Amino acid sequence: KPKRDELFELLSSSKFIAGTWEQFVCCLPKMTQDMIAGIKERVSKEENIMSAIAQHCFDNNPDITWRNLIDALLDANEVTVARNVLDKHS
């Protein structure tokens, strides 16, 4: 089971090729573009936005798994990042 800090690290350090980290987040369960926009309105710095989004994701998905993250990456066409996560956490 991933931790909030690991999701934050994934958001902040990954090289998203097919799209953006926001597109990946929208593929996570119970996460939408409107939620991201709301968080961006409340938080100013990009790093803090990613941290707040990671926290929001875990608040809304307390049972999130690495499989959920990998599936969301694949849904966002981020195959390379998904492969890196799979290699690191399998």
N, CA, C and O atoms as a GROMACS GRO file, in nm:
protein
  360
    1LYS      N    1   0.084  -0.118   0.000
    1LYS     CA    2   0.000   0.000   0.000
    1LYS      C    3   0.089   0.125   0.000
    1LYS      O    4   0.178   0.137   0.085
    2PRO      N    5   0.067   0.216  -0.093
    2PRO     CA    6   0.152   0.336  -0.099
    2PRO      C    7   0.121   0.432   0.015
    2PRO      O    8   0.012   0.430   0.073
    3LYS      N    9   0.218   0.516   0.045
    3LYS     CA   10   0.200   0.621   0.144
    3LYS      C   11   0.184   0.755   0.072
    3LYS      O   12   0.217   0.767  -0.046
    4ARG      N   13   0.132   0.854   0.143
    4ARG     CA   14   0.111   0.986   0.084
    4ARG      C   15   0.242   1.042   0.028
    4ARG      O   16   0.244   1.099  -0.082
    5ASP      N   17   0.350   1.026   0.102
    5ASP     CA   18   0.479   1.078   0.056
    5ASP      C   19   0.524   1.010  -0.073
    5ASP      O   20   0.587   1.073  -0.158
    6GLU      N   21   0.492   0.883  -0.089
    6GLU     CA   22   0.529   0.812  -0.212
    6GLU      C   23   0.448   0.863  -0.331
    6GLU      O   24   0.501   0.873  -0.442
    7LEU      N   25   0.320   0.894  -0.309
    7LEU     CA   26   0.240   0.952  -0.417
    7LEU      C   27   0.292   1.091  -0.452
    7LEU      O   28   0.301   1.126  -0.569
    8PHE      N   29   0.326   1.170  -0.350
    8PHE     CA   30   0.383   1.303  -0.374
    8PHE      C   31   0.511   1.291  -0.456
    8PHE      O   32   0.531   1.365  -0.552
    9GLU      N   33   0.597   1.197  -0.419
    9GLU     CA   34   0.722   1.176  -0.493
    9GLU      C   35   0.694   1.136  -0.638
    9GLU      O   36   0.761   1.183  -0.730
   10LEU      N   37   0.595   1.050  -0.657
   10LEU     CA   38   0.557   1.009  -0.792
   10LEU      C   39   0.510   1.130  -0.874
   10LEU      O   40   0.549   1.145  -0.990
   11LEU      N   41   0.428   1.216  -0.814
   11LEU     CA   42   0.378   1.334  -0.884
   11LEU      C   43   0.489   1.432  -0.915
   11LEU      O   44   0.493   1.489  -1.024
   12SER      N   45   0.580   1.453  -0.820
   12SER     CA   46   0.678   1.559  -0.836
   12SER      C   47   0.803   1.517  -0.912
   12SER      O   48   0.871   1.603  -0.968
   13SER      N   49   0.835   1.388  -0.914
   13SER     CA   50   0.962   1.349  -0.974
   13SER      C   51   0.949   1.268  -1.103
   13SER      O   52   1.049   1.245  -1.172
   14SER      N   53   0.830   1.227  -1.137
   14SER     CA   54   0.813   1.144  -1.257
   14SER      C   55   0.818   1.229  -1.383
   14SER      O   56   0.780   1.346  -1.383
   15LYS      N   57   0.866   1.166  -1.488
   15LYS     CA   58   0.870   1.230  -1.620
   15LYS      C   59   0.747   1.184  -1.698
   15LYS      O   60   0.750   1.081  -1.765
   16PHE      N   61   0.639   1.261  -1.686
   16PHE     CA   62   0.516   1.226  -1.757
   16PHE      C   63   0.534   1.260  -1.905
   16PHE      O   64   0.559   1.375  -1.940
   17ILE      N   65   0.520   1.160  -1.990
   17ILE     CA   66   0.547   1.174  -2.133
   17ILE      C   67   0.418   1.194  -2.212
   17ILE      O   68   0.412   1.280  -2.300
   18ALA      N   69   0.316   1.116  -2.182
   18ALA     CA   70   0.192   1.120  -2.260
   18ALA      C   71   0.107   1.243  -2.226
   18ALA      O   72   0.028   1.288  -2.308
   19GLY      N   73   0.124   1.296  -2.106
   19GLY     CA   74   0.044   1.410  -2.064
   19GLY      C   75   0.106   1.476  -1.944
   19GLY      O   76   0.228   1.490  -1.935
   20THR      N   77   0.022   1.517  -1.850
   20THR     CA   78   0.070   1.586  -1.731
   20THR      C   79   0.035   1.504  -1.607
   20THR      O   80  -0.043   1.409  -1.614
   21TRP      N   81   0.092   1.543  -1.496
   21TRP     CA   82   0.058   1.476  -1.371
   21TRP      C   83  -0.090   1.495  -1.340
   21TRP      O   84  -0.151   1.409  -1.275
   22GLU      N   85  -0.148   1.606  -1.385
   22GLU     CA   86  -0.290   1.630  -1.361
   22GLU      C   87  -0.377   1.528  -1.434
   22GLU      O   88  -0.478   1.482  -1.380
   23GLN      N   89  -0.338   1.491  -1.556
   23GLN     CA   90  -0.414   1.390  -1.630
   23GLN      C   91  -0.408   1.256  -1.558
   23GLN      O   92  -0.507   1.183  -1.553
   24PHE      N   93  -0.292   1.223  -1.503
   24PHE     CA   94  -0.277   1.100  -1.426
   24PHE      C   95  -0.368   1.104  -1.302
   24PHE      O   96  -0.438   1.007  -1.274
   25VAL      N   97  -0.366   1.216  -1.229
   25VAL     CA   98  -0.447   1.227  -1.107
   25VAL      C   99  -0.595   1.210  -1.138
   25VAL      O  100  -0.668   1.149  -1.060
   26CYS      N  101  -0.639   1.262  -1.251
   26CYS     CA  102  -0.781   1.250  -1.289
   26CYS      C  103  -0.820   1.105  -1.317
   26CYS      O  104  -0.938   1.072  -1.317
   27CYS      N  105  -0.722   1.019  -1.340
   27CYS     CA  106  -0.750   0.876  -1.363
   27CYS      C  107  -0.756   0.798  -1.232
   27CYS      O  108  -0.795   0.681  -1.231
   28LEU      N  109  -0.719   0.861  -1.121
   28LEU     CA  110  -0.728   0.795  -0.991
   28LEU      C  111  -0.873   0.790  -0.944
   28LEU      O  112  -0.953   0.876  -0.982
   29PRO      N  113  -0.908   0.690  -0.863
   29PRO     CA  114  -1.045   0.682  -0.814
   29PRO      C  115  -1.085   0.807  -0.735
   29PRO      O  116  -1.007   0.858  -0.655
   30LYS      N  117  -1.206   0.855  -0.760
   30LYS     CA  118  -1.265   0.967  -0.686
   30LYS      C  119  -1.186   1.097  -0.699
   30LYS      O  120  -1.193   1.180  -0.608
   31MET      N  121  -1.113   1.117  -0.808
   31MET     CA  122  -1.039   1.241  -0.831
   31MET      C  123  -1.086   1.301  -0.963
   31MET      O  124  -1.104   1.228  -1.062
   32THR      N  125  -1.106   1.433  -0.966
   32THR     CA  126  -1.154   1.500  -1.087
   32THR      C  127  -1.074   1.627  -1.112
   32THR      O  128  -1.003   1.676  -1.024
   33GLN      N  129  -1.089   1.680  -1.232
   33GLN     CA  130  -1.024   1.806  -1.267
   33GLN      C  131  -1.077   1.919  -1.178
   33GLN      O  132  -1.002   2.009  -1.141
   34ASP      N  133  -1.206   1.915  -1.143
   34ASP     CA  134  -1.263   2.018  -1.055
   34ASP      C  135  -1.197   2.015  -0.917
   34ASP      O  136  -1.174   2.121  -0.858
   35MET      N  137  -1.166   1.896  -0.866
   35MET     CA  138  -1.097   1.886  -0.738
   35MET      C  139  -0.958   1.948  -0.746
   35MET      O  140  -0.916   2.020  -0.657
   36ILE      N  141  -0.888   1.918  -0.855
   36ILE     CA  142  -0.755   1.974  -0.875
   36ILE      C  143  -0.763   2.126  -0.882
   36ILE      O  144  -0.683   2.196  -0.820
   37ALA      N  145  -0.860   2.178  -0.958
   37ALA     CA  146  -0.876   2.323  -0.971
   37ALA      C  147  -0.905   2.387  -0.836
   37ALA      O  148  -0.852   2.494  -0.805
   38GLY      N  149  -0.989   2.323  -0.755
   38GLY     CA  150  -1.020   2.376  -0.622
   38GLY      C  151  -0.897   2.382  -0.533
   38GLY      O  152  -0.878   2.478  -0.459
   39ILE      N  153  -0.815   2.278  -0.539
   39ILE     CA  154  -0.692   2.276  -0.459
   39ILE      C  155  -0.597   2.383  -0.509
   39ILE      O  156  -0.533   2.451  -0.429
   40LYS      N  157  -0.585   2.400  -0.641
   40LYS     CA  158  -0.497   2.502  -0.696
   40LYS      C  159  -0.539   2.643  -0.654
   40LYS      O  160  -0.455   2.731  -0.637
   41GLU      N  161  -0.668   2.665  -0.638
   41GLU     CA  162  -0.717   2.796  -0.593
   41GLU      C  163  -0.676   2.825  -0.449
   41GLU      O  164  -0.652   2.940  -0.413
   42ARG      N  165  -0.667   2.721  -0.368
   42ARG     CA  166  -0.633   2.738  -0.226
   42ARG      C  167  -0.483   2.739  -0.199
   42ARG      O  168  -0.438   2.796  -0.099
   43VAL      N  169  -0.405   2.678  -0.287
   43VAL     CA  170  -0.262   2.660  -0.263
   43VAL      C  171  -0.185   2.730  -0.375
   43VAL      O  172  -0.224   2.723  -0.492
   44SER      N  173  -0.075   2.798  -0.339
   44SER     CA  174  -0.006   2.877  -0.441
   44SER      C  175   0.112   2.807  -0.507
   44SER      O  176   0.120   2.804  -0.630
   45LYS      N  177   0.204   2.750  -0.431
   45LYS     CA  178   0.325   2.692  -0.490
   45LYS      C  179   0.298   2.553  -0.549
   45LYS      O  180   0.223   2.473  -0.492
   46GLU      N  181   0.359   2.526  -0.663
   46GLU     CA  182   0.338   2.398  -0.733
   46GLU      C  183   0.368   2.278  -0.644
   46GLU      O  184   0.292   2.181  -0.643
   47GLU      N  185   0.477   2.283  -0.569
   47GLU     CA  186   0.513   2.171  -0.482
   47GLU      C  187   0.405   2.149  -0.375
   47GLU      O  188   0.370   2.035  -0.344
   48ASN      N  189   0.352   2.258  -0.320
   48ASN     CA  190   0.247   2.247  -0.219
   48ASN      C  191   0.117   2.196  -0.280
   48ASN      O  192   0.040   2.125  -0.214
   49ILE      N  193   0.091   2.231  -0.406
   49ILE     CA  194  -0.028   2.181  -0.477
   49ILE      C  195  -0.021   2.029  -0.487
   49ILE      O  196  -0.119   1.961  -0.458
   50MET      N  197   0.094   1.977  -0.528
   50MET     CA  198   0.109   1.831  -0.541
   50MET      C  199   0.093   1.762  -0.406
   50MET      O  200   0.032   1.655  -0.397
   51SER      N  201   0.147   1.822  -0.302
   51SER     CA  202   0.134   1.765  -0.168
   51SER      C  203  -0.012   1.765  -0.125
   51SER      O  204  -0.060   1.666  -0.069
   52ALA      N  205  -0.083   1.874  -0.149
   52ALA     CA  206  -0.224   1.884  -0.112
   52ALA      C  207  -0.309   1.785  -0.192
   52ALA      O  208  -0.403   1.727  -0.139
   53ILE      N  209  -0.275   1.767  -0.319
   53ILE     CA  210  -0.348   1.672  -0.403
   53ILE      C  211  -0.323   1.529  -0.355
   53ILE      O  212  -0.416   1.448  -0.350
   54ALA      N  213  -0.199   1.498  -0.321
   54ALA     CA  214  -0.168   1.365  -0.268
   54ALA      C  215  -0.247   1.340  -0.140
   54ALA      O  216  -0.302   1.232  -0.121
   55GLN      N  217  -0.253   1.440  -0.052
   55GLN     CA  218  -0.328   1.425   0.073
   55GLN      C  219  -0.477   1.406   0.044
   55GLN      O  220  -0.542   1.320   0.104
   56HIS      N  221  -0.531   1.486  -0.047
   56HIS     CA  222  -0.673   1.477  -0.084
   56HIS      C  223  -0.705   1.338  -0.140
   56HIS      O  224  -0.809   1.279  -0.109
   57CYS      N  225  -0.615   1.288  -0.223
   57CYS     CA  226  -0.633   1.156  -0.283
   57CYS      C  227  -0.642   1.049  -0.174
   57CYS      O  228  -0.729   0.962  -0.179
   58PHE      N  229  -0.554   1.056  -0.075
   58PHE     CA  230  -0.556   0.956   0.032
   58PHE      C  231  -0.675   0.975   0.125
   58PHE      O  232  -0.727   0.878   0.180
   59ASP      N  233  -0.717   1.100   0.144
   59ASP     CA  234  -0.836   1.124   0.226
   59ASP      C  235  -0.960   1.062   0.161
   59ASP      O  236  -1.047   1.008   0.229
   60ASN      N  237  -0.968   1.072   0.027
   60ASN     CA  238  -1.084   1.019  -0.046
   60ASN      C  239  -1.072   0.871  -0.080
   60ASN      O  240  -1.171   0.806  -0.110
   61ASN      N  241  -0.950   0.818  -0.075
   61ASN     CA  242  -0.924   0.678  -0.112
   61ASN      C  243  -0.834   0.613  -0.007
   61ASN      O  244  -0.720   0.580  -0.038
   62PRO      N  245  -0.883   0.593   0.115
   62PRO     CA  246  -0.795   0.539   0.220
   62PRO      C  247  -0.742   0.399   0.190
   62PRO      O  248  -0.642   0.357   0.248
   63ASP      N  249  -0.807   0.328   0.101
   63ASP     CA  250  -0.763   0.191   0.068
   63ASP      C  251  -0.689   0.184  -0.065
   63ASP      O  252  -0.680   0.076  -0.124
   64ILE      N  253  -0.636   0.295  -0.113
   64ILE     CA  254  -0.568   0.297  -0.243
   64ILE      C  255  -0.448   0.202  -0.240
   64ILE      O  256  -0.381   0.187  -0.138
   65THR      N  257  -0.423   0.138  -0.353
   65THR     CA  258  -0.314   0.041  -0.363
   65THR      C  259  -0.219   0.082  -0.475
   65THR      O  260  -0.248   0.171  -0.555
   66TRP      N  261  -0.104   0.015  -0.479
   66TRP     CA  262  -0.012   0.038  -0.590
   66TRP      C  263  -0.080  -0.001  -0.722
   66TRP      O  264  -0.056   0.062  -0.825
   67ARG      N  265  -0.163  -0.103  -0.718
   67ARG     CA  266  -0.236  -0.144  -0.839
   67ARG      C  267  -0.324  -0.030  -0.890
   67ARG      O  268  -0.331  -0.007  -1.011
   68ASN      N  269  -0.391   0.042  -0.799
   68ASN     CA  270  -0.472   0.158  -0.839
   68ASN      C  271  -0.385   0.263  -0.909
   68ASN      O  272  -0.424   0.319  -1.011
   69LEU      N  273  -0.267   0.289  -0.852
   69LEU     CA  274  -0.178   0.390  -0.911
   69LEU      C  275  -0.128   0.346  -1.048
   69LEU      O  276  -0.124   0.425  -1.142
   70ILE      N  277  -0.090   0.219  -1.059
   70ILE     CA  278  -0.041   0.168  -1.187
   70ILE      C  279  -0.153   0.170  -1.291
   70ILE      O  280  -0.130   0.209  -1.405
   71ASP      N  281  -0.273   0.128  -1.252
   71ASP     CA  282  -0.386   0.133  -1.346
   71ASP      C  283  -0.414   0.275  -1.392
   71ASP      O  284  -0.441   0.298  -1.510
   72ALA      N  285  -0.408   0.372  -1.300
   72ALA     CA  286  -0.430   0.512  -1.337
   72ALA      C  287  -0.322   0.561  -1.432
   72ALA      O  288  -0.350   0.635  -1.527
   73LEU      N  289  -0.198   0.521  -1.407
   73LEU     CA  290  -0.089   0.558  -1.499
   73LEU      C  291  -0.114   0.500  -1.638
   73LEU      O  292  -0.095   0.569  -1.738
   74LEU      N  293  -0.155   0.375  -1.644
   74LEU     CA  294  -0.182   0.312  -1.773
   74LEU      C  295  -0.302   0.379  -1.841
   74LEU      O  296  -0.300   0.398  -1.963
   75ASP      N  297  -0.405   0.413  -1.764
   75ASP     CA  298  -0.521   0.484  -1.821
   75ASP      C  299  -0.480   0.619  -1.879
   75ASP      O  300  -0.541   0.667  -1.975
   76ALA      N  301  -0.378   0.680  -1.819
   76ALA     CA  302  -0.328   0.810  -1.867
   76ALA      C  303  -0.220   0.792  -1.974
   76ALA      O  304  -0.155   0.889  -2.013
   77ASN      N  305  -0.200   0.669  -2.020
   77ASN     CA  306  -0.099   0.635  -2.122
   77ASN      C  307   0.044   0.664  -2.077
   77ASN      O  308   0.130   0.693  -2.160
   78GLU      N  309   0.068   0.657  -1.947
   78GLU     CA  310   0.202   0.678  -1.893
   78GLU      C  311   0.267   0.542  -1.868
   78GLU      O  312   0.292   0.503  -1.754
   79VAL      N  313   0.294   0.471  -1.976
   79VAL     CA  314   0.343   0.333  -1.968
   79VAL      C  315   0.481   0.326  -1.903
   79VAL      O  316   0.506   0.238  -1.820
   80THR      N  317   0.570   0.418  -1.938
   80THR     CA  318   0.705   0.416  -1.882
   80THR      C  319   0.704   0.439  -1.732
   80THR      O  320   0.772   0.369  -1.658
   81VAL      N  321   0.627   0.537  -1.688
   81VAL     CA  322   0.617   0.565  -1.544
   81VAL      C  323   0.554   0.445  -1.473
   81VAL      O  324   0.598   0.406  -1.365
   82ALA      N  325   0.450   0.386  -1.533
   82ALA     CA  326   0.385   0.268  -1.475
   82ALA      C  327   0.485   0.153  -1.461
   82ALA      O  328   0.488   0.084  -1.360
   83ARG      N  329   0.566   0.134  -1.563
   83ARG     CA  330   0.667   0.027  -1.559
   83ARG      C  331   0.768   0.054  -1.447
   83ARG      O  332   0.807  -0.038  -1.375
   84ASN      N  333   0.810   0.179  -1.432
   84ASN     CA  334   0.905   0.214  -1.326
   84ASN      C  335   0.846   0.187  -1.188
   84ASN      O  336   0.914   0.134  -1.100
   85VAL      N  337   0.720   0.223  -1.168
   85VAL     CA  338   0.652   0.199  -1.040
   85VAL      C  339   0.640   0.049  -1.016
   85VAL      O  340   0.665   0.002  -0.905
   86LEU      N  341   0.602  -0.025  -1.118
   86LEU     CA  342   0.587  -0.170  -1.106
   86LEU      C  343   0.720  -0.235  -1.070
   86LEU      O  344   0.725  -0.322  -0.982
   87ASP      N  345   0.827  -0.193  -1.136
   87ASP     CA  346   0.960  -0.249  -1.107
   87ASP      C  347   1.002  -0.218  -0.963
   87ASP      O  348   1.063  -0.302  -0.896
   88LYS      N  349   0.970  -0.099  -0.916
   88LYS     CA  350   1.013  -0.056  -0.783
   88LYS      C  351   0.931  -0.120  -0.671
   88LYS      O  352   0.983  -0.142  -0.562
   89HIS      N  353   0.804  -0.150  -0.698
   89HIS     CA  354   0.715  -0.194  -0.590
   89HIS      C  355   0.657  -0.333  -0.610
   89HIS      O  356   0.551  -0.365  -0.555
   90SER      N  357   0.723  -0.416  -0.688
   90SER     CA  358   0.672  -0.553  -0.704
   90SER      C  359   0.772  -0.654  -0.654
   90SER      O  360   0.747  -0.774  -0.660
   0.00000   0.00000   0.00000
